[in-house]
Short mmCIF file of C-alpha atoms and ligand atoms in Angstrom, two decimals:
data_model
loop_
_atom_site.label_atom_id
_atom_site.label_comp_id
_atom_site.label_asym_id
_atom_site.label_seq_id
_atom_site.Cartn_x
_atom_site.Cartn_y
_atom_site.Cartn_z
CA UNK A 147 -30.73 44.14 -18.23
CA UNK A 148 -29.43 41.01 -16.52
CA UNK A 149 -26.23 39.48 -17.94
CA UNK A 150 -26.79 36.47 -20.19
CA UNK A 151 -24.29 33.63 -20.47
CA UNK A 152 -24.13 30.34 -22.30
CA UNK A 153 -23.16 28.56 -19.10
CA UNK A 154 -23.12 29.34 -15.40
CA UNK A 155 -20.80 27.11 -13.40
CA UNK A 156 -21.39 26.95 -9.66
CA UNK A 157 -18.08 26.27 -7.89
CA UNK A 158 -14.56 27.45 -8.71
CA UNK A 159 -12.81 24.27 -7.60
CA UNK A 160 -10.84 21.94 -9.85
CA UNK A 161 -13.85 20.62 -11.75
CA UNK A 162 -15.56 24.00 -12.20
CA UNK A 163 -12.39 25.80 -13.35
CA UNK A 164 -11.52 23.02 -15.79
CA UNK A 165 -15.04 23.12 -17.22
CA UNK A 166 -14.85 26.94 -17.47
CA UNK A 167 -11.54 26.75 -19.36
CA UNK A 168 -12.75 24.20 -21.90
CA UNK A 169 -16.13 25.89 -22.46
CA UNK A 170 -14.73 29.42 -22.75
CA UNK A 171 -12.06 28.25 -25.20
CA UNK A 172 -14.92 26.94 -27.33
CA UNK A 173 -16.22 30.49 -27.42
CA UNK A 174 -18.92 29.99 -24.82
CA UNK A 175 -19.75 32.92 -22.54
CA UNK A 176 -19.10 31.50 -19.10
CA UNK A 177 -19.74 32.74 -15.57
CA UNK A 178 -18.26 30.90 -12.58
CA UNK A 179 -19.78 31.70 -9.16
CA UNK A 180 -18.22 30.70 -5.84
CA UNK A 181 -18.96 31.80 -2.29
CA UNK A 182 -15.27 31.51 -1.37
CA UNK A 183 -13.03 34.56 -1.66
CA UNK A 184 -10.42 32.60 -3.63
CA UNK A 185 -10.64 29.88 -6.31
CA UNK A 186 -9.30 26.33 -6.00
CA UNK A 187 -8.85 26.31 -2.22
CA UNK A 188 -8.72 22.51 -2.01
CA UNK A 189 -6.13 22.43 -4.79
CA UNK A 190 -3.95 24.79 -2.75
CA UNK A 191 -3.91 22.57 0.34
CA UNK A 192 -3.73 19.28 -1.58
CA UNK A 193 -0.70 17.02 -1.59
CA UNK A 194 0.92 18.93 1.28
CA UNK A 195 0.85 22.13 -0.84
CA UNK A 196 2.28 20.44 -3.94
CA UNK A 197 -0.99 19.07 -5.35
CA UNK A 198 -1.04 15.40 -6.27
CA UNK A 199 -2.74 16.42 -9.51
CA UNK A 200 -3.23 13.03 -11.16
CA UNK A 201 -2.33 9.37 -10.99
CA UNK A 202 -0.86 7.39 -13.88
CA UNK A 203 -2.96 4.41 -12.78
CA UNK A 204 -6.28 6.30 -12.89
CA UNK A 205 -8.61 3.70 -14.36
CA UNK A 206 -12.35 3.37 -13.73
CA UNK A 207 -11.85 0.30 -11.50
CA UNK A 208 -10.18 2.60 -8.96
CA UNK A 209 -13.31 4.65 -8.44
CA UNK A 210 -16.29 3.87 -6.22
CA UNK A 211 -19.78 4.54 -7.51
CA UNK A 212 -23.21 2.90 -7.48
CA UNK A 213 -22.51 2.55 -11.23
CA UNK A 214 -18.86 1.47 -11.53
CA UNK A 215 -18.97 1.95 -15.32
CA UNK A 216 -20.17 5.55 -15.26
CA UNK A 217 -16.71 7.19 -15.12
CA UNK A 218 -15.37 5.11 -18.03
CA UNK A 219 -16.38 7.38 -20.90
CA UNK A 220 -15.15 10.72 -19.52
CA UNK A 221 -11.98 9.19 -18.14
CA UNK A 222 -11.06 7.49 -21.38
CA UNK A 223 -11.52 10.74 -23.30
CA UNK A 224 -9.47 12.83 -20.84
CA UNK A 225 -6.61 10.82 -19.38
CA UNK A 226 -3.77 11.53 -16.92
CA UNK A 227 -1.52 11.99 -19.99
CA UNK A 228 -3.85 14.74 -21.26
CA UNK A 229 -3.62 16.60 -17.97
CA UNK A 230 0.14 16.11 -17.93
CA UNK A 231 0.30 17.68 -21.41
CA UNK A 232 -1.51 20.71 -20.04
CA UNK A 233 0.83 20.91 -17.04
CA UNK A 234 3.85 20.75 -19.32
CA UNK A 235 2.44 23.34 -21.74
CA UNK A 236 2.26 25.68 -18.76
CA UNK A 237 5.87 24.93 -17.85
CA UNK A 238 5.04 23.36 -14.49
CA UNK A 239 7.78 21.01 -13.29
CA UNK A 240 6.49 17.77 -11.80
CA UNK A 241 7.64 14.44 -10.40
CA UNK A 242 6.23 11.01 -9.67
CA UNK A 243 6.35 10.32 -5.95
CA UNK A 244 5.13 6.76 -5.56
CA UNK A 245 2.38 4.47 -6.93
CA UNK A 246 1.87 6.65 -10.03
CA UNK A 247 1.17 9.80 -7.99
CA UNK A 248 2.23 12.98 -9.83
CA UNK A 249 3.02 16.17 -7.87
CA UNK A 250 4.25 19.67 -8.72
CA UNK A 251 7.93 20.17 -7.92
CA UNK A 252 7.05 23.69 -6.81
CA UNK A 253 3.62 24.60 -5.51
CA UNK A 254 -0.07 23.77 -5.91
CA UNK A 255 -0.50 27.50 -6.65
CA UNK A 256 0.88 26.74 -10.12
CA UNK A 257 -2.05 24.41 -10.84
CA UNK A 258 -4.59 27.06 -9.81
CA UNK A 259 -2.76 29.68 -11.90
CA UNK A 260 -2.80 27.29 -14.87
CA UNK A 261 -6.54 26.66 -14.57
CA UNK A 262 -7.23 30.39 -14.24
CA UNK A 263 -5.08 31.10 -17.31
CA UNK A 264 -7.01 28.48 -19.29
CA UNK A 265 -10.26 30.09 -18.13
CA UNK A 266 -9.06 33.65 -18.75
CA UNK A 267 -12.07 34.39 -20.97
CA UNK A 268 -14.55 33.27 -18.31
CA UNK A 269 -15.97 35.69 -15.76
CA UNK A 270 -15.27 34.49 -12.24
CA UNK A 271 -17.43 35.91 -9.46
CA UNK A 272 -15.89 35.14 -6.06
CA UNK A 273 -17.20 35.76 -2.55
CA UNK A 274 -20.77 35.47 -3.85
CA UNK A 275 -23.22 33.15 -2.16
CA UNK A 276 -25.81 31.60 -4.45
CA UNK A 277 -29.18 32.50 -2.95
CA UNK A 278 -31.47 30.86 -5.45
CA UNK A 279 -31.63 29.01 -8.76
CA UNK A 280 -34.71 28.71 -10.93
CA UNK A 281 -35.42 27.19 -14.33
CA UNK A 282 -38.06 28.34 -16.79
CA UNK A 283 -38.38 28.61 -20.58
CA UNK A 284 -35.18 26.60 -21.08
CA UNK A 285 -33.07 29.08 -19.06
CA UNK A 286 -31.50 28.85 -15.62
CA UNK A 287 -31.55 31.97 -13.48
CA UNK A 288 -29.06 32.23 -10.62
CA UNK A 289 -29.25 34.83 -7.87
CA UNK A 290 -25.81 35.60 -6.48
CA UNK A 291 -24.06 38.59 -4.93
CA UNK A 292 -27.12 40.80 -5.17
CA UNK A 293 -27.71 40.20 -8.90
CA UNK A 294 -29.33 37.63 -11.15
CA UNK A 295 -27.59 35.96 -14.09
CA UNK A 296 -29.07 33.62 -16.64
CA UNK A 297 -27.83 30.92 -18.98
CA UNK A 298 -29.04 27.98 -21.02
CA UNK A 299 -26.66 25.67 -19.12
CA UNK A 300 -26.05 25.31 -15.41
CA UNK A 301 -23.14 23.23 -14.13
CA UNK A 302 -23.19 22.03 -10.52
CA UNK A 303 -19.53 21.90 -9.42
CA UNK A 304 -19.80 22.77 -5.75
CA UNK A 305 -18.13 19.58 -4.52
CA UNK A 306 -19.08 17.64 -1.40
CA UNK A 307 -19.27 18.54 2.29
CA UNK A 308 -15.80 17.26 3.29
CA UNK A 309 -13.80 19.85 5.28
CA UNK A 310 -16.67 22.28 6.02
CA UNK A 311 -14.32 24.76 7.65
CA UNK A 312 -12.94 25.42 4.13
CA UNK A 313 -16.40 26.38 2.91
CA UNK A 314 -17.40 22.92 1.66
CA UNK A 315 -21.16 22.37 1.62
CA UNK A 316 -23.83 19.91 0.58
CA UNK A 317 -25.31 22.61 -1.69
CA UNK A 318 -24.84 20.39 -4.76
CA UNK A 319 -27.27 17.85 -3.30
CA UNK A 320 -29.90 20.51 -2.52
CA UNK A 321 -29.75 21.79 -6.08
CA UNK A 322 -29.77 18.29 -7.54
CA UNK A 323 -32.89 17.39 -5.57
CA UNK A 324 -34.53 20.68 -6.51
CA UNK A 325 -34.15 19.69 -10.16
CA UNK A 326 -35.23 16.08 -9.73
CA UNK A 327 -31.88 14.30 -9.58
CA UNK A 328 -31.43 11.57 -6.97
CA UNK A 329 -28.62 11.63 -4.42
CA UNK A 330 -26.76 8.51 -3.27
CA UNK A 331 -26.37 8.79 0.52
CA UNK A 332 -23.17 10.84 0.99
CA UNK A 333 -20.58 9.65 3.51
CA UNK A 334 -17.07 10.70 4.57
CA UNK A 335 -14.37 8.83 2.60
CA UNK A 336 -10.56 8.75 2.65
CA UNK A 337 -11.07 9.40 6.35
CA UNK A 338 -9.43 8.16 9.58
CA UNK A 339 -11.36 5.48 11.48
CA UNK A 340 -12.06 5.63 15.21
CA UNK A 341 -11.52 2.76 17.67
CA UNK A 342 -12.76 2.22 21.20
CA UNK A 343 -10.00 -0.24 22.22
CA UNK A 344 -7.74 1.57 24.74
CA UNK A 345 -4.86 -0.82 24.08
CA UNK A 346 -4.52 0.48 20.54
CA UNK A 347 -5.34 4.10 21.41
CA UNK A 348 -2.14 4.04 23.46
CA UNK A 349 -0.16 3.56 20.23
CA UNK A 350 -0.72 7.07 18.89
CA UNK A 351 2.03 7.96 16.39
CA UNK A 352 3.08 4.36 15.63
CA UNK A 353 3.11 3.46 11.90
CA UNK A 354 3.66 0.13 10.17
CA UNK A 355 3.42 -1.26 6.63
CA UNK A 356 0.27 -3.40 6.45
CA UNK A 357 -2.33 -4.76 4.10
CA UNK A 358 -5.72 -3.36 5.16
CA UNK A 359 -8.95 -4.97 3.91
CA UNK A 360 -12.60 -3.89 4.01
CA UNK A 361 -15.61 -4.22 1.76
CA UNK A 362 -13.78 -6.47 -0.69
CA UNK A 363 -10.86 -4.05 -1.23
CA UNK A 364 -7.25 -4.47 -0.06
CA UNK A 365 -4.46 -1.86 0.13
CA UNK A 366 -0.79 -2.52 0.89
CA UNK A 367 0.49 0.74 2.37
CA UNK A 368 1.27 2.21 5.78
CA UNK A 369 -1.22 2.30 8.66
CA UNK A 370 -0.86 4.87 11.43
CA UNK A 371 -2.30 4.64 14.93
CA UNK A 372 -3.77 7.94 16.13
CA UNK A 373 -5.07 8.96 19.54
CA UNK A 374 -8.58 8.30 18.19
CA UNK A 375 -8.00 5.17 16.13
CA UNK A 376 -6.40 4.34 12.79
CA UNK A 377 -5.21 6.43 9.86
CA UNK A 378 -2.39 6.34 7.28
CA UNK A 379 -2.80 5.68 3.55
CA UNK A 380 -3.86 2.02 3.85
CA UNK A 381 -6.63 2.92 6.31
CA UNK A 382 -7.78 6.03 4.40
CA UNK A 383 -8.08 3.87 1.30
CA UNK A 384 -10.18 1.13 2.94
CA UNK A 385 -12.31 3.72 4.76
CA UNK A 386 -13.99 4.48 1.41
CA UNK A 387 -15.13 0.84 1.18
CA UNK A 388 -15.89 0.35 4.89
CA UNK A 389 -19.48 0.41 6.19
CA UNK A 390 -20.57 0.92 9.81
CA UNK A 391 -20.58 -2.29 11.84
CA UNK A 392 -18.10 -4.07 9.57
CA UNK A 393 -14.56 -5.06 10.56
CA UNK A 394 -11.38 -3.79 8.93
CA UNK A 395 -8.86 -6.64 8.72
CA UNK A 396 -5.23 -5.61 9.06
CA UNK A 397 -2.37 -7.88 8.03
CA UNK A 398 0.59 -6.90 10.21
CA UNK A 399 2.90 -9.37 8.44
CA UNK A 400 2.63 -8.35 4.78
CA UNK A 401 6.25 -9.26 4.03
CA UNK A 402 6.56 -12.47 6.06
CA UNK A 403 6.48 -15.82 4.21
CA UNK A 404 3.65 -18.29 4.86
CA UNK A 405 3.97 -20.28 8.09
CA UNK A 406 6.52 -17.78 9.28
CA UNK A 407 6.26 -18.30 13.05
CA UNK A 408 6.63 -22.08 12.86
CA UNK A 409 9.68 -21.52 10.63
CA UNK A 410 11.20 -19.18 13.21
CA UNK A 411 10.45 -21.75 15.95
CA UNK A 412 12.45 -24.38 14.02
CA UNK A 413 15.35 -22.03 13.30
CA UNK A 414 15.48 -20.08 16.60
CA UNK A 415 13.33 -21.82 19.20
CA UNK A 416 14.81 -19.91 22.14
CA UNK A 417 13.35 -16.54 21.17
CA UNK A 418 9.94 -15.33 22.35
CA UNK A 419 7.12 -13.93 20.20
CA UNK A 420 7.72 -10.36 21.40
CA UNK A 421 11.32 -10.47 20.15
CA UNK A 422 10.32 -11.93 16.79
CA UNK A 423 7.53 -9.41 16.21
CA UNK A 424 9.83 -6.58 17.32
CA UNK A 425 12.08 -7.47 14.36
CA UNK A 426 9.34 -6.66 11.83
CA UNK A 427 7.08 -4.20 13.70
CA UNK A 428 7.61 -1.10 15.88
CA UNK A 429 8.25 -2.13 19.51
CA UNK A 430 5.12 -0.52 21.01
CA UNK A 431 2.91 -2.22 18.44
CA UNK A 432 4.63 -5.58 19.04
CA UNK A 433 3.97 -5.12 22.80
CA UNK A 434 0.25 -4.43 22.25
CA UNK A 435 -0.23 -7.34 19.84
CA UNK A 436 1.63 -9.86 22.01
CA UNK A 437 -0.43 -8.77 25.04
CA UNK A 438 -3.58 -9.58 23.06
CA UNK A 439 -2.28 -12.83 21.60
CA UNK A 440 -1.41 -14.27 25.03
CA UNK A 441 1.50 -16.30 23.60
CA UNK A 442 4.22 -16.33 26.26
CA UNK A 443 7.64 -17.93 26.61
CA UNK A 444 10.12 -19.32 24.09
CA UNK A 445 8.67 -20.33 20.74
CA UNK A 446 10.11 -23.83 21.23
CA UNK A 447 7.58 -24.31 24.06
CA UNK A 448 4.56 -23.07 22.10
CA UNK A 449 2.51 -25.68 20.24
CA UNK A 450 2.59 -25.41 16.43
CA UNK A 451 -1.18 -25.03 16.39
CA UNK A 452 -1.02 -22.06 18.77
CA UNK A 453 1.66 -20.42 16.61
CA UNK A 454 -0.39 -20.97 13.46
CA UNK A 455 -3.41 -19.43 15.20
CA UNK A 456 -1.37 -16.43 16.39
CA UNK A 457 0.01 -15.93 12.86
CA UNK A 458 -3.47 -16.15 11.33
CA UNK A 459 -4.65 -13.47 13.74
CA UNK A 460 -1.67 -11.23 12.94
CA UNK A 461 -2.44 -11.59 9.25
CA UNK A 462 -6.06 -10.56 9.64
CA UNK A 463 -6.38 -8.54 12.83
CA UNK A 464 -10.03 -7.54 12.97
CA UNK A 465 -10.71 -4.01 14.14
CA UNK A 466 -14.35 -2.98 14.33
CA UNK A 467 -14.18 0.83 14.10
CA UNK A 468 -16.74 2.79 16.11
CA UNK A 469 -16.99 5.22 13.21
CA UNK A 470 -14.94 7.72 11.21
CA UNK A 471 -13.55 11.13 12.07
CA UNK A 472 -16.31 12.54 9.85
CA UNK A 473 -16.42 15.27 7.24
CA UNK A 474 -14.08 17.44 9.35
CA UNK A 475 -11.23 15.06 8.44
CA UNK A 476 -12.49 13.37 5.25
CA UNK A 477 -10.42 14.09 2.15
CA UNK A 478 -13.46 13.43 -0.02
CA UNK A 479 -17.16 12.62 0.13
CA UNK A 480 -18.34 9.30 -1.29
CA UNK A 481 -21.87 9.09 -2.67
CA UNK A 482 -23.48 12.24 -4.06
CA UNK A 483 -25.52 13.10 -7.13
CA UNK A 484 -26.65 9.80 -8.61
CA UNK A 485 -25.05 8.94 -11.93
CA UNK A 486 -28.31 7.20 -12.91
CA UNK A 487 -29.75 10.54 -13.96
CA UNK A 488 -26.65 11.79 -15.83
CA UNK A 489 -25.19 11.16 -19.28
CA UNK A 490 -21.79 9.52 -18.87
CA UNK A 491 -20.61 11.28 -22.00
CA UNK A 492 -21.52 14.86 -21.13
CA UNK A 493 -22.54 14.83 -17.43
CA UNK A 494 -25.86 16.37 -18.49
CA UNK A 495 -29.06 15.47 -16.64
CA UNK A 496 -31.07 13.09 -18.81
CA UNK A 497 -34.42 14.59 -17.93
CA UNK A 498 -33.42 18.27 -17.88
CA UNK A 499 -31.32 19.45 -20.84
CA UNK A 500 -28.86 22.16 -19.83
CA UNK A 501 -28.28 20.90 -16.27
CA UNK A 502 -24.87 19.31 -15.61
CA UNK A 503 -23.08 17.94 -12.53
CA UNK A 504 -19.32 17.33 -12.28
CA UNK A 505 -16.48 16.60 -9.85
CA UNK A 506 -16.86 15.48 -6.28
CA UNK A 507 -20.54 16.48 -6.20
CA UNK A 508 -21.24 13.38 -8.30
CA UNK A 509 -21.32 9.80 -6.95
CA UNK A 510 -17.83 8.96 -8.24
CA UNK A 511 -15.06 8.70 -5.63
CA UNK A 512 -11.46 7.86 -6.39
CA UNK A 513 -8.69 6.21 -4.45
CA UNK A 514 -6.17 8.27 -2.54
CA UNK A 515 -3.31 9.62 -4.66
CA UNK A 516 -4.42 11.99 -7.43
CA UNK A 517 -7.47 9.99 -8.52
CA UNK A 518 -10.05 12.51 -7.33
CA UNK A 519 -8.46 15.41 -9.19
CA UNK A 520 -8.31 13.27 -12.34
CA UNK A 521 -12.07 12.76 -12.02
CA UNK A 522 -12.56 16.51 -11.46
CA UNK A 523 -10.55 17.25 -14.65
CA UNK A 524 -12.17 14.52 -16.78
CA UNK A 525 -15.75 15.30 -15.76
CA UNK A 526 -15.04 19.04 -16.08
CA UNK A 527 -13.77 18.54 -19.64
CA UNK A 528 -16.74 16.33 -20.56
CA UNK A 529 -19.21 19.03 -19.47
CA UNK A 530 -17.03 21.86 -20.82
CA UNK A 531 -17.21 20.32 -24.28
CA UNK A 532 -20.99 20.01 -24.09
CA UNK A 533 -22.33 23.20 -22.53
P1 FDA B 831 -14.12 21.46 -4.76
O1 FDA B 831 -14.58 21.16 -3.38
O2 FDA B 831 -12.68 21.55 -5.02
O3 FDA B 831 -14.76 22.83 -5.25
C1 FDA B 831 -16.08 23.18 -4.96
C2 FDA B 831 -16.18 24.68 -4.94
O4 FDA B 831 -17.55 25.02 -4.72
C3 FDA B 831 -15.39 25.33 -3.83
O5 FDA B 831 -14.59 26.36 -4.36
C4 FDA B 831 -16.46 25.87 -2.86
O6 FDA B 831 -16.07 27.09 -2.25
C5 FDA B 831 -17.64 26.07 -3.78
N1 FDA B 831 -18.92 25.99 -3.10
C6 FDA B 831 -19.35 25.06 -2.21
N2 FDA B 831 -20.59 25.34 -1.81
C7 FDA B 831 -20.97 26.48 -2.46
C8 FDA B 831 -22.14 27.27 -2.45
N3 FDA B 831 -23.19 26.94 -1.68
N4 FDA B 831 -22.17 28.38 -3.22
C9 FDA B 831 -21.10 28.72 -3.99
N5 FDA B 831 -19.97 28.01 -4.04
C10 FDA B 831 -19.91 26.90 -3.28
N6 FDA B 831 -7.37 14.86 -4.50
C11 FDA B 831 -6.36 14.47 -5.30
O7 FDA B 831 -6.63 13.94 -6.38
N7 FDA B 831 -5.06 14.70 -4.96
C12 FDA B 831 -4.71 15.30 -3.77
O8 FDA B 831 -3.52 15.54 -3.49
C13 FDA B 831 -5.77 15.66 -2.88
N8 FDA B 831 -5.48 16.19 -1.67
C14 FDA B 831 -6.50 16.61 -0.86
C15 FDA B 831 -6.19 17.15 0.40
C16 FDA B 831 -7.21 17.58 1.23
C17 FDA B 831 -6.88 18.14 2.59
C18 FDA B 831 -8.57 17.49 0.79
C19 FDA B 831 -9.69 18.00 1.66
C20 FDA B 831 -8.86 16.93 -0.44
C21 FDA B 831 -7.84 16.46 -1.27
N9 FDA B 831 -8.12 15.87 -2.50
C22 FDA B 831 -7.09 15.46 -3.30
C23 FDA B 831 -9.51 15.75 -3.01
C24 FDA B 831 -9.75 16.89 -3.99
O9 FDA B 831 -9.38 18.11 -3.38
C25 FDA B 831 -11.23 16.96 -4.39
O10 FDA B 831 -11.68 15.71 -4.83
C26 FDA B 831 -11.42 17.99 -5.50
O11 FDA B 831 -10.99 19.25 -5.04
C27 FDA B 831 -12.87 18.06 -5.94
O12 FDA B 831 -13.00 19.11 -6.88
P2 FDA B 831 -14.39 19.79 -7.12
O13 FDA B 831 -14.11 20.94 -8.03
O14 FDA B 831 -15.40 18.80 -7.48
O15 FDA B 831 -14.83 20.36 -5.69
#
């Protein structure tokens, strides 16, 4: 006789394990299936091994989705404070690093151990590829690891295709389509951008505080030049809003007062632009920018209009990326299973009772800094309470 469960959860990542814990604690018989040999692999490598497990500023406005309101319900019912309570109940020491980002003092392994302890009553089948899923008579049947299991509820928690070498796949989208859910075109997000301009490629390793803007969003953090283009937190953040063909505008003078260069000209007319920029930017970057600006000689000899134009360009340097470094380097996948077909309260498919989708598989993508795990927890709890 094949084993019968109340819920089968596909994917033992953050969202799937959270869902398994909540559902099994409600007395549901839960099976989690994952093709990886170990659970929570992305948790283990996250936050440099310390897992940036939530963000105190996690509010729906900081998530990207075709329906910006979708995340509101789940996120208001399971907040960063709720996850922090769980972390503290498990005796995990934590600290706030910057911008509301909470990390383990010790290791991300503690978060995985906590989720597994919460889901102790669930059966977790690892190293088992899912070879087929069918639905008939109100039951889902899943073929995995040479057997078939069935349940009234099926939860898709297999994430997105970012970092395929870790076993990430687009399987969630295949399943969603099989069961009539739409998929918003997935794309790499929180990802470095590539540039063709050799002048800037020569700056590999140079970092500077900037404000980066794209697609109506702006982030004041560091940008980092790489041998392929641009990275660093400010760029990763805007990459989620950037669309092919558009420019990313970088303000290299985020701290300077308005009309800065003309002020410097009045106060210290004998200095040149390279010297002035070198006081606020790394030398190699100042060299590259000055070469492009074509402003030579002492500031006293440069017309005010030319200085104003140079400053305007420095405050909104337009880079038109050739692309991104793709899923191989993307921290998350934007797009995914369309929220239009899901209940925002339970994550259940509107047209097919018993089918749920949670976590990164769904078209809800957070900012950098603990936001994506908070969505994984909140959506996992929402489904865990409903299955
Ligand atoms: P997740 O991808 O974690 O889990 C999906 C599971 O499904 C995996 O275990 C996978 O093996 C399994 N699976 C996939 N296809 C399958 C198939 N066909 N059959 C069976 N199983 C299958 N976020 C954050 O908030 N703070 C942070 O510090 C970081 N840091 C970070 C670093 C790096 C390097 C990356 C790549 C990502 C982050 N993130 C992050 C993002 C975060 O890791 C991500 O959003 C969550 O792990 C998503 O959780 P899910 O459970 O939805 O998917």
